[in-house]
XYZ file of C-alpha atoms in Angstrom:
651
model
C 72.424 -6.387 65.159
C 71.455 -10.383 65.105
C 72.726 -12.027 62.684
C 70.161 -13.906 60.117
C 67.769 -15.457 61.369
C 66.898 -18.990 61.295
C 64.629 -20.171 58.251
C 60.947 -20.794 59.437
C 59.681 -24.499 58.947
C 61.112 -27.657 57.255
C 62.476 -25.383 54.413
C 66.070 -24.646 56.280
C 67.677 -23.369 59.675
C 70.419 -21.087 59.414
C 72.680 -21.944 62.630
C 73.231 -18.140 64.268
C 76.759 -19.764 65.213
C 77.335 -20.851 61.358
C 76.339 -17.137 60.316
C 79.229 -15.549 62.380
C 81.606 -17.279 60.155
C 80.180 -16.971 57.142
C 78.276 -19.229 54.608
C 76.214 -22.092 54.575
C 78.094 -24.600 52.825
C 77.004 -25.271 49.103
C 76.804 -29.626 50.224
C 74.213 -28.444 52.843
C 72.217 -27.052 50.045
C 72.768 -30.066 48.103
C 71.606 -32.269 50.670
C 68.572 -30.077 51.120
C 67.548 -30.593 47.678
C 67.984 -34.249 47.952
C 65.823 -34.701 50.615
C 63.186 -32.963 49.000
C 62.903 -29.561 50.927
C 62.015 -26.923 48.739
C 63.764 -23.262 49.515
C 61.195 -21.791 47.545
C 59.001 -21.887 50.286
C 60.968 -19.444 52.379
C 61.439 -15.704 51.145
C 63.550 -12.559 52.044
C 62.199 -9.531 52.915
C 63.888 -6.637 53.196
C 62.243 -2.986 53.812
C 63.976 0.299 53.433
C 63.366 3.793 54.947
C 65.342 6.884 53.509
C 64.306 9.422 55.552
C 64.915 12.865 55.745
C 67.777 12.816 58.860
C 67.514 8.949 59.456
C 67.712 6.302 57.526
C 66.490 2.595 58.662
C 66.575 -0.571 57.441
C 64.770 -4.174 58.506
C 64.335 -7.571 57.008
C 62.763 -11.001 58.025
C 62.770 -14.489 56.296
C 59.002 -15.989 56.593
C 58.568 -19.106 55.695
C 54.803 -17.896 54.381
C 52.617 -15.035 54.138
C 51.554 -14.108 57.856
C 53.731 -11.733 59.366
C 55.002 -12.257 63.026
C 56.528 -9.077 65.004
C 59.549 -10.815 66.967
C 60.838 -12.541 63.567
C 61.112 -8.719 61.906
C 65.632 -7.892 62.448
C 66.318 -3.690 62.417
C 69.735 -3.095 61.657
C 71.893 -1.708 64.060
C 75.489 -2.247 63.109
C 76.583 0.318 60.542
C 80.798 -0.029 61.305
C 83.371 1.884 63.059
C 82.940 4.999 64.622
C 79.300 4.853 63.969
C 76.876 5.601 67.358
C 74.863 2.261 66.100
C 71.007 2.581 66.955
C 68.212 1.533 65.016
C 68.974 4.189 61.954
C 71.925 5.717 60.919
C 72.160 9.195 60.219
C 71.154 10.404 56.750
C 74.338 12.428 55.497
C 76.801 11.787 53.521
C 80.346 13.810 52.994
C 82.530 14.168 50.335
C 85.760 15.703 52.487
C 88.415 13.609 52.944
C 88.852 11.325 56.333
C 91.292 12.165 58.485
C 94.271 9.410 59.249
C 91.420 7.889 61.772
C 89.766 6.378 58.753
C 86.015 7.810 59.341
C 84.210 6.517 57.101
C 82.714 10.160 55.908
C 79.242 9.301 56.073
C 76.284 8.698 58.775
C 77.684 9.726 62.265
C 81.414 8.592 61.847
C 82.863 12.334 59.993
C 86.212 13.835 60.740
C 85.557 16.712 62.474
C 86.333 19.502 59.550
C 83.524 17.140 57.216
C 80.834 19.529 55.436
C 78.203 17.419 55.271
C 75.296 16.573 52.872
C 72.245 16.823 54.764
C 68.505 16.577 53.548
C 69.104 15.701 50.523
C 65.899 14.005 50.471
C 63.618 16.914 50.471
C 65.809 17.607 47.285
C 64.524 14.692 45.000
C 60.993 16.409 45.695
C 61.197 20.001 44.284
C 58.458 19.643 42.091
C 57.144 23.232 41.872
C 58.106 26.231 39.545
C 58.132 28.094 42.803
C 60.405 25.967 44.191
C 62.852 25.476 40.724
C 63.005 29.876 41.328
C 63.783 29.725 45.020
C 66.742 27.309 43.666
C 67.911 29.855 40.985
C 67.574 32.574 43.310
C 69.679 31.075 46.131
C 72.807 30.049 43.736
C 72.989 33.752 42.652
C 72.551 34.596 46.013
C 75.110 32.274 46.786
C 77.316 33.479 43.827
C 76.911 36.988 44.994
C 76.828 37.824 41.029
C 79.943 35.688 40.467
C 82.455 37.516 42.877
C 84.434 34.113 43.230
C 86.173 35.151 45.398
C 83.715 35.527 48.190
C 83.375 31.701 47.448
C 86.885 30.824 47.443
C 86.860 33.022 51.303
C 84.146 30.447 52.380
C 87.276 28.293 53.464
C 86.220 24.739 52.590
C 85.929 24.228 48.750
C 85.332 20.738 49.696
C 81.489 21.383 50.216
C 81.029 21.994 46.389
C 80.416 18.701 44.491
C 78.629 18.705 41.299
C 76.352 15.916 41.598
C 72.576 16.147 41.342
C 70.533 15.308 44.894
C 70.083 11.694 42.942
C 73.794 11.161 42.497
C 74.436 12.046 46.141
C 71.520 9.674 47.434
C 73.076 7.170 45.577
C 76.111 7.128 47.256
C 74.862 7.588 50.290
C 72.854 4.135 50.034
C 75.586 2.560 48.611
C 77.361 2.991 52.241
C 74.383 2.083 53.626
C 73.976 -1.511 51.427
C 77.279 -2.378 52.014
C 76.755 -2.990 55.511
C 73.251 -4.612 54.581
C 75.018 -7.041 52.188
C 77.360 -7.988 55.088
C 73.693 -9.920 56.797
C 73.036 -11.388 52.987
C 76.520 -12.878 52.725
C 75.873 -15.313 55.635
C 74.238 -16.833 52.749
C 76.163 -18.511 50.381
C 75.786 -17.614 46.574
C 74.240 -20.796 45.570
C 71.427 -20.029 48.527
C 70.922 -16.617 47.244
C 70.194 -17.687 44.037
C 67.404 -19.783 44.774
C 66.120 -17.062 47.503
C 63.161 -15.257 46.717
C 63.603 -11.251 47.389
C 60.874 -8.549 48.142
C 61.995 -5.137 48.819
C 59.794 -2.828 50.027
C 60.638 0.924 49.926
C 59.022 3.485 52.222
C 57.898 6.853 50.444
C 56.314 10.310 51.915
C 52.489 10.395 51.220
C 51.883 12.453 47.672
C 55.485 12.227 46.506
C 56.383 13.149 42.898
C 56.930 10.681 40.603
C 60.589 12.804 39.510
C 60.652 12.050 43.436
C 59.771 8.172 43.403
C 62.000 7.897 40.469
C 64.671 9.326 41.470
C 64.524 7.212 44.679
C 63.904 3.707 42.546
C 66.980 4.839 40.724
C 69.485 5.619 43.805
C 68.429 2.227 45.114
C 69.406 0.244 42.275
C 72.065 1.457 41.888
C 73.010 1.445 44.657
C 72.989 -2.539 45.132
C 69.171 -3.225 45.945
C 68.484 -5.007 42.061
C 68.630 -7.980 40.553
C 72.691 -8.389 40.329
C 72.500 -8.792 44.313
C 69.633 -10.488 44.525
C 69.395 -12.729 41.568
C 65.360 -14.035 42.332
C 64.622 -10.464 43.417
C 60.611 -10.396 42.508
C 59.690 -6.966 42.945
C 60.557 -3.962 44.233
C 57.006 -2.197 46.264
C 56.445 1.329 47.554
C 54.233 1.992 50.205
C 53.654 5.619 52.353
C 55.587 5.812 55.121
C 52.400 6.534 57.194
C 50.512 3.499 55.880
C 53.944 1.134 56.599
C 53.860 2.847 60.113
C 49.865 2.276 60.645
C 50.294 -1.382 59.648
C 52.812 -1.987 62.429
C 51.490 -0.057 65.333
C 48.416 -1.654 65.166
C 49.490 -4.932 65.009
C 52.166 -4.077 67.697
C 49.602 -2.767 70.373
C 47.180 -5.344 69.528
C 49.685 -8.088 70.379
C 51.128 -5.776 73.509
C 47.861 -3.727 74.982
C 45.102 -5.418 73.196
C 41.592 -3.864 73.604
C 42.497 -1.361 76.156
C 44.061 0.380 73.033
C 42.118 -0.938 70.050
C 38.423 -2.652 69.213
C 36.329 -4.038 66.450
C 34.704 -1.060 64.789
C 36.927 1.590 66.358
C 39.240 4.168 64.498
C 42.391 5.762 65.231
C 44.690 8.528 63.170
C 48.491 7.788 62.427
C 50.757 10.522 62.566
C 54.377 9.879 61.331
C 56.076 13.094 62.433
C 59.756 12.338 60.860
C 62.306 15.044 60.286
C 61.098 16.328 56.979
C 57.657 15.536 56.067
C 54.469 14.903 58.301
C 52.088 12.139 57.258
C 48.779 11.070 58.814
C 46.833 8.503 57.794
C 43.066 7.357 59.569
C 42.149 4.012 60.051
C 38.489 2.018 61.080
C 39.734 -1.563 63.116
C 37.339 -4.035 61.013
C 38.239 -7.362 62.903
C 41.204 -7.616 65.298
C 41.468 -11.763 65.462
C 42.078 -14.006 64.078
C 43.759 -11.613 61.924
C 44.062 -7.991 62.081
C 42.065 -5.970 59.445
C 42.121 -2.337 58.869
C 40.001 -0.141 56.458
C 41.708 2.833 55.078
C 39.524 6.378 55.983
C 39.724 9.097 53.334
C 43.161 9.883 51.977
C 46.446 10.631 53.214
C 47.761 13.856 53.913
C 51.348 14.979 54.355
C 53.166 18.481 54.589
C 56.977 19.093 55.197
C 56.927 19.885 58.126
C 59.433 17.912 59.769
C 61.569 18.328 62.977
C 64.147 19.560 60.483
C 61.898 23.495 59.719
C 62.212 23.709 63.536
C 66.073 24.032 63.464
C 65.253 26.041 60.016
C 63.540 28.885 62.031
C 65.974 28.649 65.061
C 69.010 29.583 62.342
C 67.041 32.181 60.768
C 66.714 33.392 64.371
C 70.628 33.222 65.174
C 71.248 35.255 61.719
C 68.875 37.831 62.657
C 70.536 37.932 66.148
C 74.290 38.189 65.613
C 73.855 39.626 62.206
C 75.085 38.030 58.533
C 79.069 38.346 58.979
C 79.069 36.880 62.311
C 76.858 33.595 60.801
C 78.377 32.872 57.972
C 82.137 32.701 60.110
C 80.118 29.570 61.543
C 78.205 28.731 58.666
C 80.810 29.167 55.537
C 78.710 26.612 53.942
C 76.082 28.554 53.565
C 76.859 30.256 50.486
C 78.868 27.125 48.836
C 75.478 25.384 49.578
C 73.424 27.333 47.762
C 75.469 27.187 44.986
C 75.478 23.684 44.117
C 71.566 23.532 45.360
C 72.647 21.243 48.397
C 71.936 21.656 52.055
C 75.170 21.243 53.904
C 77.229 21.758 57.252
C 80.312 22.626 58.530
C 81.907 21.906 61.844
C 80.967 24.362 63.643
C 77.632 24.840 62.598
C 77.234 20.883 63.159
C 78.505 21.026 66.578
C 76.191 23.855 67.080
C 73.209 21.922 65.787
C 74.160 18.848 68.049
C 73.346 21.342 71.097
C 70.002 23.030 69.841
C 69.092 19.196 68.953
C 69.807 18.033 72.105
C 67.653 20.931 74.259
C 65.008 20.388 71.407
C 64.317 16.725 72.051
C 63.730 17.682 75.495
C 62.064 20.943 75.098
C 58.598 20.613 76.764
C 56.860 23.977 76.605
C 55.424 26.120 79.161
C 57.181 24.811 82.231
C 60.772 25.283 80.692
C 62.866 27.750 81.490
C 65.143 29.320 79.017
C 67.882 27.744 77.115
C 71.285 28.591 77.000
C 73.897 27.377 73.792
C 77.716 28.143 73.682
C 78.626 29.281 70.187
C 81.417 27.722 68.579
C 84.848 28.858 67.766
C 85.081 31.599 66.143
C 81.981 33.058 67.942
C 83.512 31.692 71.947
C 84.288 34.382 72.879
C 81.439 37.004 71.091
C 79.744 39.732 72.918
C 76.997 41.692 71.743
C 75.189 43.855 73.751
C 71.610 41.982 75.394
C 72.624 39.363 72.608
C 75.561 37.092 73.235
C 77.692 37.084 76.397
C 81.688 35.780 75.836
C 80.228 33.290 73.608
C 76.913 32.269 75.001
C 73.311 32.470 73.277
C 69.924 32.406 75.530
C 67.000 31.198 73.763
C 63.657 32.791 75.756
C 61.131 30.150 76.239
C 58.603 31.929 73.675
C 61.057 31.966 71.251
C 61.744 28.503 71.594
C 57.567 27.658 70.977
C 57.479 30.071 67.996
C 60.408 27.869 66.156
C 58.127 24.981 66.771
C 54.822 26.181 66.386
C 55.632 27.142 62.666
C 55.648 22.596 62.184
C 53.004 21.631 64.945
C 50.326 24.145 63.668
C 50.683 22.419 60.252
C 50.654 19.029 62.197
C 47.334 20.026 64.313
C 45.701 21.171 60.703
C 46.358 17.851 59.314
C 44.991 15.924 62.185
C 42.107 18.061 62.260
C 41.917 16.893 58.831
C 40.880 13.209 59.554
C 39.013 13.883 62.101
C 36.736 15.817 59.588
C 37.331 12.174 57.294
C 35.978 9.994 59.924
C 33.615 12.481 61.105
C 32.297 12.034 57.374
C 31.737 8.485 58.387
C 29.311 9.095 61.542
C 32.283 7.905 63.622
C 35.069 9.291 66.392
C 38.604 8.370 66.688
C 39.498 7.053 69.564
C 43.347 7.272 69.602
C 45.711 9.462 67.438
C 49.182 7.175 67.263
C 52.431 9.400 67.140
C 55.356 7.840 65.436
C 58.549 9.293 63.963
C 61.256 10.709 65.669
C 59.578 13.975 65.662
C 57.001 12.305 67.512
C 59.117 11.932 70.312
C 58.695 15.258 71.165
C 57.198 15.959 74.492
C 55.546 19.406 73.264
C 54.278 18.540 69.870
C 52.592 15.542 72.025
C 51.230 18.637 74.917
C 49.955 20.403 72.025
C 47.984 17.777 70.568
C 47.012 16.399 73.698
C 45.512 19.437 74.843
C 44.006 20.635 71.539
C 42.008 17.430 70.817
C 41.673 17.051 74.603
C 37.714 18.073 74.179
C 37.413 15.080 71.257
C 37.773 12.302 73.724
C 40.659 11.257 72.067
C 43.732 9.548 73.743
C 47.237 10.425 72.117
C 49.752 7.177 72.580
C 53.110 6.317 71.491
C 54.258 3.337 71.333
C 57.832 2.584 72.219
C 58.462 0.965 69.342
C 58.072 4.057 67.373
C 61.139 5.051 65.850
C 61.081 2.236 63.535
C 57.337 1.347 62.978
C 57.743 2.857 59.748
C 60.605 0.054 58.084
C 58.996 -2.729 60.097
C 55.914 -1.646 58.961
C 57.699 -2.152 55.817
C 58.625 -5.599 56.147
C 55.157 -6.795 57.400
C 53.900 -4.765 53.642
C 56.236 -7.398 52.227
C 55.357 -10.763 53.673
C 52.117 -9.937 53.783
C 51.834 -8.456 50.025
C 49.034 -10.524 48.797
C 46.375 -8.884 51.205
C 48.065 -5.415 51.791
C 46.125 -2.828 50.289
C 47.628 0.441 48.429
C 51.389 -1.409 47.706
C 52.666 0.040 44.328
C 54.677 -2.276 42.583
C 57.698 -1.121 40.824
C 59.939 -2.238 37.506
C 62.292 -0.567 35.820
C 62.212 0.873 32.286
C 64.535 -1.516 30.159
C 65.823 0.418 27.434
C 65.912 4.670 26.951
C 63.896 6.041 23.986
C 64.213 8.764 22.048
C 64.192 11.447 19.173
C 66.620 13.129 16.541
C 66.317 16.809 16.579
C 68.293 20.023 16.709
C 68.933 22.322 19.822
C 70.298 25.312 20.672
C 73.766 25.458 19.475
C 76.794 25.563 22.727
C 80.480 25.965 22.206
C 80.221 23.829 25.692
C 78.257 20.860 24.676
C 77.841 20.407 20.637
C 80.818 19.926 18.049
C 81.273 22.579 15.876
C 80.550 20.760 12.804
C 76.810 20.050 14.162
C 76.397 23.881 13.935
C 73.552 25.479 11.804
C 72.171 28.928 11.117
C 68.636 29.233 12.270
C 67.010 31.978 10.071
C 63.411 31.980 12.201
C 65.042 32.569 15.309
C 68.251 34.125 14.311
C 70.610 31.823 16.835
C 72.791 28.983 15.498
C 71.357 25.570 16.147
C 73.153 21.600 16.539
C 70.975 19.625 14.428
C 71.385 15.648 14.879
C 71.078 15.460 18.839
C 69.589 12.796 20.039
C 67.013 14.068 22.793
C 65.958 10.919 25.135
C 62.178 11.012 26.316
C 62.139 8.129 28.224
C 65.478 6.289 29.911
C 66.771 2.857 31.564
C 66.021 2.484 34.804
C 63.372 4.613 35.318
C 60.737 3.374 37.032
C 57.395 2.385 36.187
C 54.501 1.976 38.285
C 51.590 -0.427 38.460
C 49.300 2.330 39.471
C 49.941 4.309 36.310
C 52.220 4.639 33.455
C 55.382 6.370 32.978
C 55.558 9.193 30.617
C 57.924 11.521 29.190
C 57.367 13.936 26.509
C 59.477 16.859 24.363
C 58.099 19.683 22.508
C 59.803 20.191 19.239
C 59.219 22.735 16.353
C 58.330 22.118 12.329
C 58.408 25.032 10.257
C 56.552 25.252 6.754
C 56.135 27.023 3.934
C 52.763 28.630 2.421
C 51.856 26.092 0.037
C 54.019 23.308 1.445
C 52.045 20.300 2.621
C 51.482 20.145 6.623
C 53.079 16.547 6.949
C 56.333 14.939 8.086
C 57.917 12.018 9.922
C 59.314 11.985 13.610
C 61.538 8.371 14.296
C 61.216 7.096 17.739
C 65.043 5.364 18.035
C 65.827 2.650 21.209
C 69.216 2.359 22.625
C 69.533 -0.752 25.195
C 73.099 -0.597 26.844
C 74.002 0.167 30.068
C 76.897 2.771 29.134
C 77.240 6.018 28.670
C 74.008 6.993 26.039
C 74.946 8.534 22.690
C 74.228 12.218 22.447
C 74.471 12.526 18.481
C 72.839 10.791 16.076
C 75.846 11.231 13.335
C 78.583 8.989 15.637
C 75.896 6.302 16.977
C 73.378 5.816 14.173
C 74.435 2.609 14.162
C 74.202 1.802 17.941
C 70.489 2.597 17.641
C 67.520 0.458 16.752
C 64.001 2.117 15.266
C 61.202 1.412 17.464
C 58.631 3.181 15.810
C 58.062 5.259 12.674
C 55.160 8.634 13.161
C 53.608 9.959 10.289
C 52.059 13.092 11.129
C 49.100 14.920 9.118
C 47.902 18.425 10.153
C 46.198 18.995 6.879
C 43.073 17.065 7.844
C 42.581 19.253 11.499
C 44.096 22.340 10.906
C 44.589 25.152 8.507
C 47.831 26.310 7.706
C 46.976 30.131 9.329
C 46.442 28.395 12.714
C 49.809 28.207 13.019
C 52.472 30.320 14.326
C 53.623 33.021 11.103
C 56.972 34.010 11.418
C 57.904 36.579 8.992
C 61.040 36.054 6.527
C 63.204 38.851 4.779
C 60.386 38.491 2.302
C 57.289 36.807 1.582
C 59.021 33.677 0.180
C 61.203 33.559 3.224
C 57.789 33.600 5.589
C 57.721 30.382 7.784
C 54.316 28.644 9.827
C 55.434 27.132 12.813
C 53.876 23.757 15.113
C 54.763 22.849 17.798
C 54.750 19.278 18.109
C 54.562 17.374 21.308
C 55.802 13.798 20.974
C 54.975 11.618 24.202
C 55.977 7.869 24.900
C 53.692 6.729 27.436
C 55.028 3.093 29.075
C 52.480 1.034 30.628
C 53.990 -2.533 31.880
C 55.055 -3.502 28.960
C 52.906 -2.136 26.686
C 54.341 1.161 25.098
C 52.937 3.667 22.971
C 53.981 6.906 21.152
C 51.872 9.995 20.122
C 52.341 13.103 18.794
C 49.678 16.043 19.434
C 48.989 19.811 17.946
C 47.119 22.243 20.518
C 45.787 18.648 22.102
C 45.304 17.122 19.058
C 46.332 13.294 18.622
C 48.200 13.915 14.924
C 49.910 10.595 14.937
C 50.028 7.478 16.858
C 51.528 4.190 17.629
C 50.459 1.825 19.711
C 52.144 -1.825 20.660
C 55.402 -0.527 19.891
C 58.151 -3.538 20.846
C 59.508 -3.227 24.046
């Protein structure tokens, strides 16, 4: 990796030799100011892409708004024992390192590591199908709590209890470390008076429990305002839109208008290891400065390079048969317990073979392909199956595992042509980037599929990091980049007092009530938090949380009450009882609620008593906190009806 490069202009020049030894002195600063250069004309910009099996990050310091390629640095030193390339492996293990000292994440692992791996795909499981398939692989998993089937799995070292948040966290943290070893060739009083943009690369039509969850890991991770104290914002922008950006401009400046012209359009497909984005573009000018119009909408699917070697396992399963698998696969079954996608050693060194015949895997020319199974499998023969140990994958085979991702790829592309078509227009060149898109057949396939369009499929050699250098170009060019969502963070957590289900696990005993209605014991006095610090919040649209809660009331008892909206502001640990933190807590807002006016008392829920007397009608209440910039509001609805509201709430 170079180190830092020099500041652009009159503003300041970082001497390369001066950054291999540290710091720029705190008198050359001084003298700087004295002579009347301002620093605030120069900026750093730093762009970061989590992917799904690679991880990238780039960063430039312009000394204004207009982007230029060769001034854009990609990382490429990520420490011992690490094959350093442009991106770093995305997995992260909690096993302990071996007396070699490897440092357990990216591609330096001691070799008995179980790995985290896609844990991206994880922050994204925003479907009830999905939440099932989850349930239904831990008991799976579990095999209906025979633990010791789990403690047979060999490694308890793949369980960890963190959420797919927690473990993104840490893996960034590894991964800022060795970005704050570039930023600490400044010296602290320089990076206080830098301005900071960093610009965050997201799949097209991510989830907002998605984006969230990423905005989160990254601050905590080290990318905030503690690192970089002028940090100014923090912008999203699709990976696909990032990558269109920079190919453009790339073969504009490289091929010119052999490749691209004034009017013409082109699709983007970023083909990455777990989602597939495409984006279509019309060239409106190409000089003096390039201008693109976005075409329709983005698409994206997941179907990354990582459902390839998906199929190919469900293939080897099938093939030597469920004992046999899981012997190289323990994992398996510890995975599915804690919800994480993880490997052992020898399904890793495995995978390190299929990867390598998949990258070169061409199509119809190929012959078959042969793998050697790992210990305890070297020596495994099944008859027409496996032979002492070895595997043959049959060519067809082989296209089915990736046919079931470039199908979905063709449908998308198909797709924008259909947008431009719309438009009266053809494309004339469909860019593949990604490291997916390095793949001779998915670029065959497309070739010859869109072969009768006219239309030329290209990619660039610069494509395995278009995407964060895309990224960086989003940054220094923010003030004319379209589609950039700007993000801030939530700065205190919000919340209600109200009872829940009683737990012997989680409540103190003397929070425990009888609940007549419902006939379970409840904890009354929890505090339930709707919205929370450090969320983020979006300047396309506002962040919301909400909780249902129940009010029970009598016949003749007025339909009327009072719901507090409480604000805690620290950074620790958030109370979970209102009885041992009341006075930790400030009262944002007070709702009055009135159903009397809207509803009779029979369109509520009747829950029958031991008697008449004992008879109960029951609303459910939905109190939502809707956070808009700064501007924060609080509602509370009945069957869609606004019952009580608050607007301009302090924040």
């Amino acid at each position: 990796m170079r180190p830092m490069r020099e500041f652009q202009g009159s503003s300041l020049h970082l001497n390369r030799a001066d950054t291999s030894t540290g710091a720029i002195r705190d008198t050359e600063v001084n003298s700087l100011h004295e002579s009347g250069v301002s620093l605030g004309e120069t900026r750093l910009v730093i762009g970061v892409d989590y992917g799904t099996t690679y991880t990238g990050i780039a960063y430039a310091t312009p000394h204004n708004s207009t982007c230029v390629l060769h001034e854009i640095d990609v990382m490429t030193t990520w420490g011992d024992q690490m094959d350093n390339h442009d991106k770093v492996p995305s997995v992260i293990s909690y096993s302990p390192p071996t007396i070699e000292g490897e440092q357990q994440w990216g591609s330096s692992l001691s070799p008995d590591a179980v790995t985290m791996v896609h844990t991206k795909l994880e922050l994204d499981v925003n479907s009830v199908s999905e939440e099932l398939d989850f349930i239904m692989q831990s008991l799976d998993g579990m095999r209906n709590l025979n633990f010791q089937h789990i403690r047979a799995s060999g490694n308890l070292a793949a369980y960890t209890h963190k959420t797919p948040e927690d473990v993104v966290t840490d893996y960034l943290t590894n991964v800022f470390e060795y970005l704050e070893r570039v930023v600490d060739n400044f010296s602290q009083a320089l990076r206080e008076q830098i301005t900071t943009d960093i610009v965050v690369t997201i799949p097209t039509g991510w989830s907002h429990r998605a984006i969230n969850s990423t905005y989160r890991a990254l601050s905590k991770a080290g990318f905030n305002s503690t690192t970089f104290p002028k940090l100014k914002e923090v912008i999203f922008v699709t990976e696909p839109e990032a990558a269109a950006i920079y190919t453009a401009r790339y073969l504009r400046d490289t091929q010119g208008q052999e490749v691209l012209t004034n009017g013409g359009y082109f699709i983007l497909c970023d083909a990455g290891g777990g989602t597939v984005d495409v984006v279509s573009y019309k060239v409106k000018k190409l000089s003096p400065s390039l201008e693109l119009e976005q075409i329709g909408f983005p698409t994206a699917r997941k179907c990354g390079s990582v459902f390839i070697n998906e199929e190919f396992k469900k293939w080897l399963r099938a093939l030597i048969g469920p004992t046999n698998y899981e012997k190289i696969d323990p994992n398996t079954v510890m995975g599915k317990i804690t919800s994480h996608v993880t490997e052992g050693r020898a399904m890793r060194e495995l995978m390190e073979q299929f990867n390598s015949r998949k990258k070169r895997f061409r199509g119809g020319e190929d012959g078959d392909i042969t793998l050697e199974l790992p210990a305890p499998l070297d020596d495994l023969t099944i008859h027409d199956k496996v032979d002492e140990g070895y595997i043959t994958i049959k060519n067809a085979d082989m296209q089915k595992f990736f046919n079931v991702c470039v199908g979905q790829i063709v449908e998308l592309v198909k797709g924008h042509i259909h947008q431009i078509g719309v438009k009266g227009a053809r494309p004339r060149n469909i860019f593949l980037v990604g490291g997916f898109g390095e793949s001779e057949y998915l670029q065959r396939v497309i070739r010859q599929t869109f072969k009768m369009w006219n239309v030329e499929v290209r990619r660039p050699d610069t494509s395995w990091t278009a995407v964060v250098q895309g990224a960086v170009i989003c940054g220094i060019e923010k003030n004319t980049t379209q589609n950039l969502v700007k993000a801030t963070a939530c700065q205190h957590s919000y919340g209600i007092k109200a009872s829940k289900i009683y737990s012997d696990i989680s409540n103190n005993p003397e929070d425990e009530v009888p609940d007549d209605l419902s006939g379970l014991s409840r904890a009354q006095g929890q505090l339930i938090w709707i919205l929370n610090k450090g969320d983020v919040v979006l300047s396309t649209k506002p962040c919301r949380g909400s909780h249902e809660i129940s009010r029970a009331f009598k016949k003749n008892e007025e339909l009327t009450g009072r719901i507090t909206i409480y604000r805690y502001s620290e950074d620790d640990y958030r109370p979970t009882q209102y009885g041992d933190s009341w006075e930790e807590l400030t009262t944002a807002c007070v709702l009055d609620y009135d159903l009397n006016c809207r509803f009779d008392i029979k369109e509520l829920e009747h829950v029958r008593g031991r008697s008449k007397k004992d008879d109960r009608y029951v609303a459910l209440l939905k109190i939502e906190l809707v956070l808009d910039g700064s501007n924060l509001n609080a509602y509370i609805t009945f069957k869609g009806v606004e019952v009580a509201v608050e607007e301009g709430i302090m924040y």
